[in-house]
Short mmCIF file of the C-alpha atoms (twelve columns), coordinates in Angstrom:
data_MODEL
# 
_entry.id   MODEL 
# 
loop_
_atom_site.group_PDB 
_atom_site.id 
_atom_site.type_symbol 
_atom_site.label_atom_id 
_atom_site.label_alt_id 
_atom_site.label_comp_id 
_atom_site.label_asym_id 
_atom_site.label_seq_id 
_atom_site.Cartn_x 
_atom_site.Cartn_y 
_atom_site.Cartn_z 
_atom_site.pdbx_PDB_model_num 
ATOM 1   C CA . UNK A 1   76.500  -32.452 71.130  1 
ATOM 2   C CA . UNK A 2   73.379  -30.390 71.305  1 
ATOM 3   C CA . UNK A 3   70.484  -31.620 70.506  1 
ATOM 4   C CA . UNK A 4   68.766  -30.008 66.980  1 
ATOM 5   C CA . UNK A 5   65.478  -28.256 67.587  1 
ATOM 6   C CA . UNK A 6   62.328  -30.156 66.407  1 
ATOM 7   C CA . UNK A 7   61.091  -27.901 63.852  1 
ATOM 8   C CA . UNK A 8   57.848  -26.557 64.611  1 
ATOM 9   C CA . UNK A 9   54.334  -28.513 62.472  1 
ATOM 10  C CA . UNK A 10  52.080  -26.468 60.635  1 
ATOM 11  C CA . UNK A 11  49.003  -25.490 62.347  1 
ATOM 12  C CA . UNK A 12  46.308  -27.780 61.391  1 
ATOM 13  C CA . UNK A 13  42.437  -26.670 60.535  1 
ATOM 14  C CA . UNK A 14  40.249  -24.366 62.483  1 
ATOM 15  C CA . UNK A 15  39.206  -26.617 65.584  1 
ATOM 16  C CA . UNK A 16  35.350  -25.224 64.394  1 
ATOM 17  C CA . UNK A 17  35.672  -27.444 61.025  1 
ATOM 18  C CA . UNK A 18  35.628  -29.886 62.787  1 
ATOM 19  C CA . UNK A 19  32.441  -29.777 64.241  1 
ATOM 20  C CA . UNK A 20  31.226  -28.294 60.860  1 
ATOM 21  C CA . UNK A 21  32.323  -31.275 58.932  1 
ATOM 22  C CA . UNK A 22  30.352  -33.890 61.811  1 
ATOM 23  C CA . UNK A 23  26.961  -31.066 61.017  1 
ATOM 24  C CA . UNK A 24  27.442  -31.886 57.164  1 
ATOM 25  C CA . UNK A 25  27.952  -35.654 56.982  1 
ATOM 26  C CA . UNK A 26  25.047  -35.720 59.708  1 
ATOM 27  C CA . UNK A 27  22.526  -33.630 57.232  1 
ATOM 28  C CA . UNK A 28  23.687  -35.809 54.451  1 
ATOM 29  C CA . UNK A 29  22.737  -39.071 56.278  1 
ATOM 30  C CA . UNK A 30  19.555  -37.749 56.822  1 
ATOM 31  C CA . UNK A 31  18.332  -36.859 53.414  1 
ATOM 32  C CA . UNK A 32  19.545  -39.875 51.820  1 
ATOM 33  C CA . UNK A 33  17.262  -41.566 55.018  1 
ATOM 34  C CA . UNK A 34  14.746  -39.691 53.700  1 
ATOM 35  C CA . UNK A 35  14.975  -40.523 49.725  1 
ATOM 36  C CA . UNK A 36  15.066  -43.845 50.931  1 
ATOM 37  C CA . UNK A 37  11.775  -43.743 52.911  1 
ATOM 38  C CA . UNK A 38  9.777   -41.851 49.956  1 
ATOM 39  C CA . UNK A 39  7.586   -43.734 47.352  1 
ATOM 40  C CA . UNK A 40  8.030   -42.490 43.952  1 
ATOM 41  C CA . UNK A 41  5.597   -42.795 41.498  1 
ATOM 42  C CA . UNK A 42  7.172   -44.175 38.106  1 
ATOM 43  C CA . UNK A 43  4.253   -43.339 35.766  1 
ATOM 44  C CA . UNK A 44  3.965   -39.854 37.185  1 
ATOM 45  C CA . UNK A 45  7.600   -39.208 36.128  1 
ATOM 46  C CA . UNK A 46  7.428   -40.574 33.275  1 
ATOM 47  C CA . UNK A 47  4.484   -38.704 32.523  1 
ATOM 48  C CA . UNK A 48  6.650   -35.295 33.379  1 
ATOM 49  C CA . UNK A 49  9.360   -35.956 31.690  1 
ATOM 50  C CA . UNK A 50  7.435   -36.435 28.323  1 
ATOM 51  C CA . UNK A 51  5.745   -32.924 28.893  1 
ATOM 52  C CA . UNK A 52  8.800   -31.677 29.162  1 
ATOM 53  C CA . UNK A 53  10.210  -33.047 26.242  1 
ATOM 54  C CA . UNK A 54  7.505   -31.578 24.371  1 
ATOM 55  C CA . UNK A 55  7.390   -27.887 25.477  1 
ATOM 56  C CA . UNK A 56  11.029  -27.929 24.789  1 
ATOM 57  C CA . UNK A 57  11.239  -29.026 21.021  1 
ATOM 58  C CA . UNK A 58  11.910  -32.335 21.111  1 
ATOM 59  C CA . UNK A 59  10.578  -34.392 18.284  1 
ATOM 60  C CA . UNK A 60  10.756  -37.686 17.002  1 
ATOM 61  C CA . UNK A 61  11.938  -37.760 13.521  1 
ATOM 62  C CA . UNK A 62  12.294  -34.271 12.772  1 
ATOM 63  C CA . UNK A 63  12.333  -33.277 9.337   1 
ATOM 64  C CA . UNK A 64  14.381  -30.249 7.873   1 
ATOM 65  C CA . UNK A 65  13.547  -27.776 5.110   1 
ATOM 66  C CA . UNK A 66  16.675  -26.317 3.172   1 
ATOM 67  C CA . UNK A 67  17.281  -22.905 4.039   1 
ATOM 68  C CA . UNK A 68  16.839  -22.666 -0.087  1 
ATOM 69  C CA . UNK A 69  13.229  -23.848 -0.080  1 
ATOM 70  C CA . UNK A 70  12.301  -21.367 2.873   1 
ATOM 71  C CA . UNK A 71  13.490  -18.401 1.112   1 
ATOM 72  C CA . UNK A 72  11.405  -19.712 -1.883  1 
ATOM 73  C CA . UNK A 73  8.189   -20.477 -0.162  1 
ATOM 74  C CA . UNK A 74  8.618   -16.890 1.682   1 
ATOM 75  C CA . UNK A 75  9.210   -15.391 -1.526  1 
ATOM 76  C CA . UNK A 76  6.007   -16.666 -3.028  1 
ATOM 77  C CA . UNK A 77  3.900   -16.106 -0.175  1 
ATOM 78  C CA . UNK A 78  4.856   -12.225 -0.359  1 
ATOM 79  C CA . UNK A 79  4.078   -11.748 -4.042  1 
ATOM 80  C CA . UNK A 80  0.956   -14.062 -3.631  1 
ATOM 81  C CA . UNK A 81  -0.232  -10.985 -0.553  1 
ATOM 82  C CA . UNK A 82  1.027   -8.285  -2.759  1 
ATOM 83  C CA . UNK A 83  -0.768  -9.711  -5.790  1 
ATOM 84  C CA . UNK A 84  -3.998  -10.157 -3.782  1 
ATOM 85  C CA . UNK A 85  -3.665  -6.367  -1.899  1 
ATOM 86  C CA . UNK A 86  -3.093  -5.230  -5.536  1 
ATOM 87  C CA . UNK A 87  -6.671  -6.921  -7.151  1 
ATOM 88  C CA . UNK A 88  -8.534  -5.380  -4.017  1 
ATOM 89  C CA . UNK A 89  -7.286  -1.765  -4.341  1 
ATOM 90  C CA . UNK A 90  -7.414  -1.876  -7.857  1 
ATOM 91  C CA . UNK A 91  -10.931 -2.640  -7.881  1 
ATOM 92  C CA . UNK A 92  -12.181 -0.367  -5.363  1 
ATOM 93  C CA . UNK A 93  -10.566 2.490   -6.995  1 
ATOM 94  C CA . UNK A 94  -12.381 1.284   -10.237 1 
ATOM 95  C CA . UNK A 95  -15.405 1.324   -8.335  1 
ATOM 96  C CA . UNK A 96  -14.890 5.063   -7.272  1 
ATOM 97  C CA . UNK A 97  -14.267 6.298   -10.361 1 
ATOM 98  C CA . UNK A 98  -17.940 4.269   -11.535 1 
ATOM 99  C CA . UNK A 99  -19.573 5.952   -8.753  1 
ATOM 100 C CA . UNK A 100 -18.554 9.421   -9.421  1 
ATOM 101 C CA . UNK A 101 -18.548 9.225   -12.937 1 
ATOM 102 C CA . UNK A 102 -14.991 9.809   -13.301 1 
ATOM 103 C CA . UNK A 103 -13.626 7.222   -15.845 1 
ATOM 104 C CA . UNK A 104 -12.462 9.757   -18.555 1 
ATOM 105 C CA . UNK A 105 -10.395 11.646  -15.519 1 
ATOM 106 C CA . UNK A 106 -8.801  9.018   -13.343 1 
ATOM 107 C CA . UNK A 107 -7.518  5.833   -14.436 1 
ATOM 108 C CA . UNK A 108 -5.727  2.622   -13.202 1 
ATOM 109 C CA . UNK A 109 -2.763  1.333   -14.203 1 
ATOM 110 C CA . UNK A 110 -0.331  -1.376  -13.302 1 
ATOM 111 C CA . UNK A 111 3.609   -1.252  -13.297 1 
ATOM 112 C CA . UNK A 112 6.638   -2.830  -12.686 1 
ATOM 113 C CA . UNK A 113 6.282   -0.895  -9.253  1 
ATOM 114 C CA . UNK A 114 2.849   -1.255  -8.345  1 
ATOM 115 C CA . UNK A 115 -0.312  0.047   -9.116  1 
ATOM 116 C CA . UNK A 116 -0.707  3.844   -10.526 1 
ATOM 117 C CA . UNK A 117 -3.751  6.061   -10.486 1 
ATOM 118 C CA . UNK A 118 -3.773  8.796   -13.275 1 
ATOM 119 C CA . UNK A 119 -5.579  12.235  -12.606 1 
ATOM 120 C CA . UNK A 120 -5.620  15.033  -14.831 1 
ATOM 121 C CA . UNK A 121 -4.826  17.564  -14.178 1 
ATOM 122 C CA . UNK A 122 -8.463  19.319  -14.606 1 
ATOM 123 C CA . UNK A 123 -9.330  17.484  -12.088 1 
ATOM 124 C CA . UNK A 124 -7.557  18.808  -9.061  1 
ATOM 125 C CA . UNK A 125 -5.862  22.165  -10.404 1 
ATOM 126 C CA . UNK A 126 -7.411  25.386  -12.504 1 
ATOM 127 C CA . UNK A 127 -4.650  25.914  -16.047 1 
ATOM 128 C CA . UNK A 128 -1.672  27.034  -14.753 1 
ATOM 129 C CA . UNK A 129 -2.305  26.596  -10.643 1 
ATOM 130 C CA . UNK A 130 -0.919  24.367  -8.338  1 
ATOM 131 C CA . UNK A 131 -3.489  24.927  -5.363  1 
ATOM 132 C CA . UNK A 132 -5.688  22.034  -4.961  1 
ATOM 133 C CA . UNK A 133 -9.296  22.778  -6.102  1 
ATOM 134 C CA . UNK A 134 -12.285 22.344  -3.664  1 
ATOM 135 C CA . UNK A 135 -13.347 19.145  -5.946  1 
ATOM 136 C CA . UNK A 136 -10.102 17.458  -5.693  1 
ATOM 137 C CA . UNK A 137 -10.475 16.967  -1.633  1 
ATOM 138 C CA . UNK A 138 -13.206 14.372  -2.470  1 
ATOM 139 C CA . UNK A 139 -11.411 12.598  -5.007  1 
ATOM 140 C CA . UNK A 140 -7.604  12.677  -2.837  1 
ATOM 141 C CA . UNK A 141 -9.935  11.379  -0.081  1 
ATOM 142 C CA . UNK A 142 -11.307 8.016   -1.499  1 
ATOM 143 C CA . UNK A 143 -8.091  7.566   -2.565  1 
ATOM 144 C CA . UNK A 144 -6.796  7.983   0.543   1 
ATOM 145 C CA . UNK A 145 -8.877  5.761   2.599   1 
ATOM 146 C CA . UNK A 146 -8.451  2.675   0.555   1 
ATOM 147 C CA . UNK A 147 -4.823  2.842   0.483   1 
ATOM 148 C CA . UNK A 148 -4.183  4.439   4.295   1 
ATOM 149 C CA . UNK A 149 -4.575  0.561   5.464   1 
ATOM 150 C CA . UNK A 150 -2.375  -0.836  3.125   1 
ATOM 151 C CA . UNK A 151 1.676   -1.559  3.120   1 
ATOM 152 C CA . UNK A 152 1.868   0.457   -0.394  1 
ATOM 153 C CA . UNK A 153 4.134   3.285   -0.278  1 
ATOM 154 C CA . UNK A 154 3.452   6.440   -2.235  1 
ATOM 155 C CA . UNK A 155 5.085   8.667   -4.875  1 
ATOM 156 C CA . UNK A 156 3.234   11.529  -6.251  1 
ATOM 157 C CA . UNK A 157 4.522   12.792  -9.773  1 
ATOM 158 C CA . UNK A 158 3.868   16.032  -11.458 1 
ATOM 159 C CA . UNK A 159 3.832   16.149  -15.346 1 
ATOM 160 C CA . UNK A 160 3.089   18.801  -17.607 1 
ATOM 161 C CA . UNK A 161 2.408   19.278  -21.353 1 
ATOM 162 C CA . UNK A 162 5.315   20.854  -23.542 1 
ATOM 163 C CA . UNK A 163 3.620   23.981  -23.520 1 
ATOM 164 C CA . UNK A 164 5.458   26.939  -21.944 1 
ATOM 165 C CA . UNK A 165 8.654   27.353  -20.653 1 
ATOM 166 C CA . UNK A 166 10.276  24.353  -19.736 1 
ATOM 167 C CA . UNK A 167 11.587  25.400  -16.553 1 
ATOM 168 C CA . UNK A 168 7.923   26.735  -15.558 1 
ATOM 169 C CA . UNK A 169 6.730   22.953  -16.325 1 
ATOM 170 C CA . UNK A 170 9.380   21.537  -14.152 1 
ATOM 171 C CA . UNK A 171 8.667   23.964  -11.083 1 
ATOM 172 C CA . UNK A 172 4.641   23.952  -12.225 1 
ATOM 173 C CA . UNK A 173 4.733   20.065  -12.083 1 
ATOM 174 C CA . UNK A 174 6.755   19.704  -9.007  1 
ATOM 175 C CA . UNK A 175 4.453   22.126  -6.928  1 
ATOM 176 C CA . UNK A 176 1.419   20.190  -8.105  1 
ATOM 177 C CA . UNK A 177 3.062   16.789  -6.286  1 
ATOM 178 C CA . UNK A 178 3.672   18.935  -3.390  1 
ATOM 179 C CA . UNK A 179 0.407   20.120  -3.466  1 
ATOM 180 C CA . UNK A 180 -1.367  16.601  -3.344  1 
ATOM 181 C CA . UNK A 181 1.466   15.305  -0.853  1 
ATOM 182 C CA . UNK A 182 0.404   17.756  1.499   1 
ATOM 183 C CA . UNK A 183 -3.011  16.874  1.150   1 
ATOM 184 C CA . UNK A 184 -2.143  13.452  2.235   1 
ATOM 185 C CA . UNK A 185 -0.398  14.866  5.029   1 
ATOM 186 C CA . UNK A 186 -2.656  16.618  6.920   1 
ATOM 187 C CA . UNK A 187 -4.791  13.507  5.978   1 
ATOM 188 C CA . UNK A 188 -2.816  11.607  8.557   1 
ATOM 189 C CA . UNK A 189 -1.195  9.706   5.939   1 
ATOM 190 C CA . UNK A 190 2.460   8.583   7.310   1 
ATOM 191 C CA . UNK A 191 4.859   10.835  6.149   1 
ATOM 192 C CA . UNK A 192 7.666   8.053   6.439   1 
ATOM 193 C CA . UNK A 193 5.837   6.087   2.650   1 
ATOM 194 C CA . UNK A 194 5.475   9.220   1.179   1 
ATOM 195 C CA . UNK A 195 7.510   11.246  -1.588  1 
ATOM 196 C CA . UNK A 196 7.233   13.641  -4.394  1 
ATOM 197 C CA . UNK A 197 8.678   13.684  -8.263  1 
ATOM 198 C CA . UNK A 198 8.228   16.604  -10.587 1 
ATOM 199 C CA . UNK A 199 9.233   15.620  -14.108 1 
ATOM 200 C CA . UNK A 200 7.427   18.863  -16.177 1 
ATOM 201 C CA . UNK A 201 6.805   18.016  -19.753 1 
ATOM 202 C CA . UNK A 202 9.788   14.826  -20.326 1 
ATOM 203 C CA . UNK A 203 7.454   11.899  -19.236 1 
ATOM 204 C CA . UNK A 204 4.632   12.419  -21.571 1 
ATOM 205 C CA . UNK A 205 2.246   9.374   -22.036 1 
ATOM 206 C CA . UNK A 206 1.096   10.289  -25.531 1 
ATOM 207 C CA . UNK A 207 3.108   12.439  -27.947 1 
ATOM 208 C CA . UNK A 208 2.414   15.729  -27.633 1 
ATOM 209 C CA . UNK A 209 0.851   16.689  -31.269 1 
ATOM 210 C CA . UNK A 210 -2.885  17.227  -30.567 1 
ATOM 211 C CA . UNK A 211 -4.974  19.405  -27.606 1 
ATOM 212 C CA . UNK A 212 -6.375  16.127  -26.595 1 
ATOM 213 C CA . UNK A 213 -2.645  14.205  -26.095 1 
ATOM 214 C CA . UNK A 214 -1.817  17.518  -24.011 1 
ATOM 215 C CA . UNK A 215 -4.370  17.250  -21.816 1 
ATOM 216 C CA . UNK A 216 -3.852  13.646  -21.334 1 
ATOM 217 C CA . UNK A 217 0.074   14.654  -20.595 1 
ATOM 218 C CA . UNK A 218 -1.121  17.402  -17.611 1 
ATOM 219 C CA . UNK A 219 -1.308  15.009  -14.893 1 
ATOM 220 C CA . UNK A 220 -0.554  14.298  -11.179 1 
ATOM 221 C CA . UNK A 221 0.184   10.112  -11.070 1 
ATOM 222 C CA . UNK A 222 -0.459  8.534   -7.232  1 
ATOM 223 C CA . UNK A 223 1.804   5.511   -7.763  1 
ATOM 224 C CA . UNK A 224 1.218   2.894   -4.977  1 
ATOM 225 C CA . UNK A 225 4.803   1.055   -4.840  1 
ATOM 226 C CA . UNK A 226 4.974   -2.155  -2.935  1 
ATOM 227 C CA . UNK A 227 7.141   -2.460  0.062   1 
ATOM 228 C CA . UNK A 228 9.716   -5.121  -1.891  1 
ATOM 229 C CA . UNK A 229 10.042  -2.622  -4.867  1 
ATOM 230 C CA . UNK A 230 10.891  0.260   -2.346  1 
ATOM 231 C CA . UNK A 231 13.265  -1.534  0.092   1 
ATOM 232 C CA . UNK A 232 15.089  -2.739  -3.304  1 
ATOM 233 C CA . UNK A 233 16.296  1.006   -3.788  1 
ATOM 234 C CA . UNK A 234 15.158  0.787   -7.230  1 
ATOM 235 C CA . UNK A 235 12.306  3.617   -6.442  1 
ATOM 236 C CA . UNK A 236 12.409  6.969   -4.723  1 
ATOM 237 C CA . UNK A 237 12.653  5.820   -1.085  1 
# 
């Protein structure tokens, strides 16, 4: 009988890893040699590693605040700002109206939004007009420059007294806030905390019976609203 073929072995590795594998375990011998032969300095490490620990948060005995009591403390600490920004405007808007003997036409008032400052309407506009008189630019401007700086934003309303038409009142006291917002505007004032509200002769502040009540009623109202009321959605923006 014939003999049955040997079947042919698989081909082994490239005869080159061979000499790549000798390269390898030679390099390895020698840097262990070498960590052998160095002198390490135990203090010095030590001394790393604690730096380290630090500058990466590590802490012993770290305490934890509930998430509840951050939201309260960071809740405080904004009203506590807004409270303080609201005492320092307040006050030097006070002291404007002192120092230009303006009490009986501009007043300060404070809401559930803010702070509001009440002009007549004698004071910025001739009867009937809703161009800005040269006098007003003075008064917008004080007003302007305390509050510029601030985080208030601002809606100017119109109102009117319930004299005339009462269409004319709403378009009469919605041109006046227009009026004044554009003053701020070319002011520099950012457009972005701005808006406008005409509400003619349906938000009066005293009944509308006497001269003196009207006049009180014809009014342009710069209401500074703080940043929480606005982002709330319960105001204009």
């Amino acid at each position: 009988m014939a003999k049955k073929k040997c079947p042919e072995c698989p081909k082994g590795a490239p005869k080159w890893m061979t000499t790549f594998s000798d390269m390898t375990t030679l390099l390895l011998t020698f840097f262990v040699l070498l960590l052998s032969m160095a002198n390490f300095d135990k203090v010095k490490i030590e001394q790393s590693f604690g730096i380290l620990a630090g500058s990466s948060g590590i802490m012993n005995n770290p305490s934890v605040t509930p998430l509840s009591q951050m939201n309260i403390v960071s809740k405080r600490s904004i009203k506590d700002t807004v409270s303080k920004t609201e005492e320092q405007v307040e006050s030097q808007i006070k002291s404007m109206m002192q120092a230009q003997n303006m009490d009986s036409m501009v007043s300060v008032v404070k809401t559930d939004k803010g702070l509001s400052v009440r002009i007549l309407d004698s004071a910025l506009f001739k009867p009937g007009s809703s161009e800005l008189m040269p006098q007003a630019g003075p008064i917008l401007d004080k007003i302007i420059n305390i509050v510029k700086d601030s985080s208030y934003y601002i809606n100017i309303e119109g109102h009117t007294d319930d004299t005339g038409s009462p269409d004319l009142n709403w378009r009469l006291s919605s041109d006046r806030a227009l009026s004044v917002i554009s003053y701020f505007v070319k002011a520099n004032f950012n457009p972005v905390r701005l808006s406008a509200s005409g509400y003619g002769q349906y938000h009066p502040i005293l009944p509308n019976i006497t001269e003196q009540n009207r006049s009180m009623n014809r009014r342009v109202e710069i209401n500074m609203v703080t940043p929480e009321f606005a982002e709330s959605g319960k105001s204009s923006f």
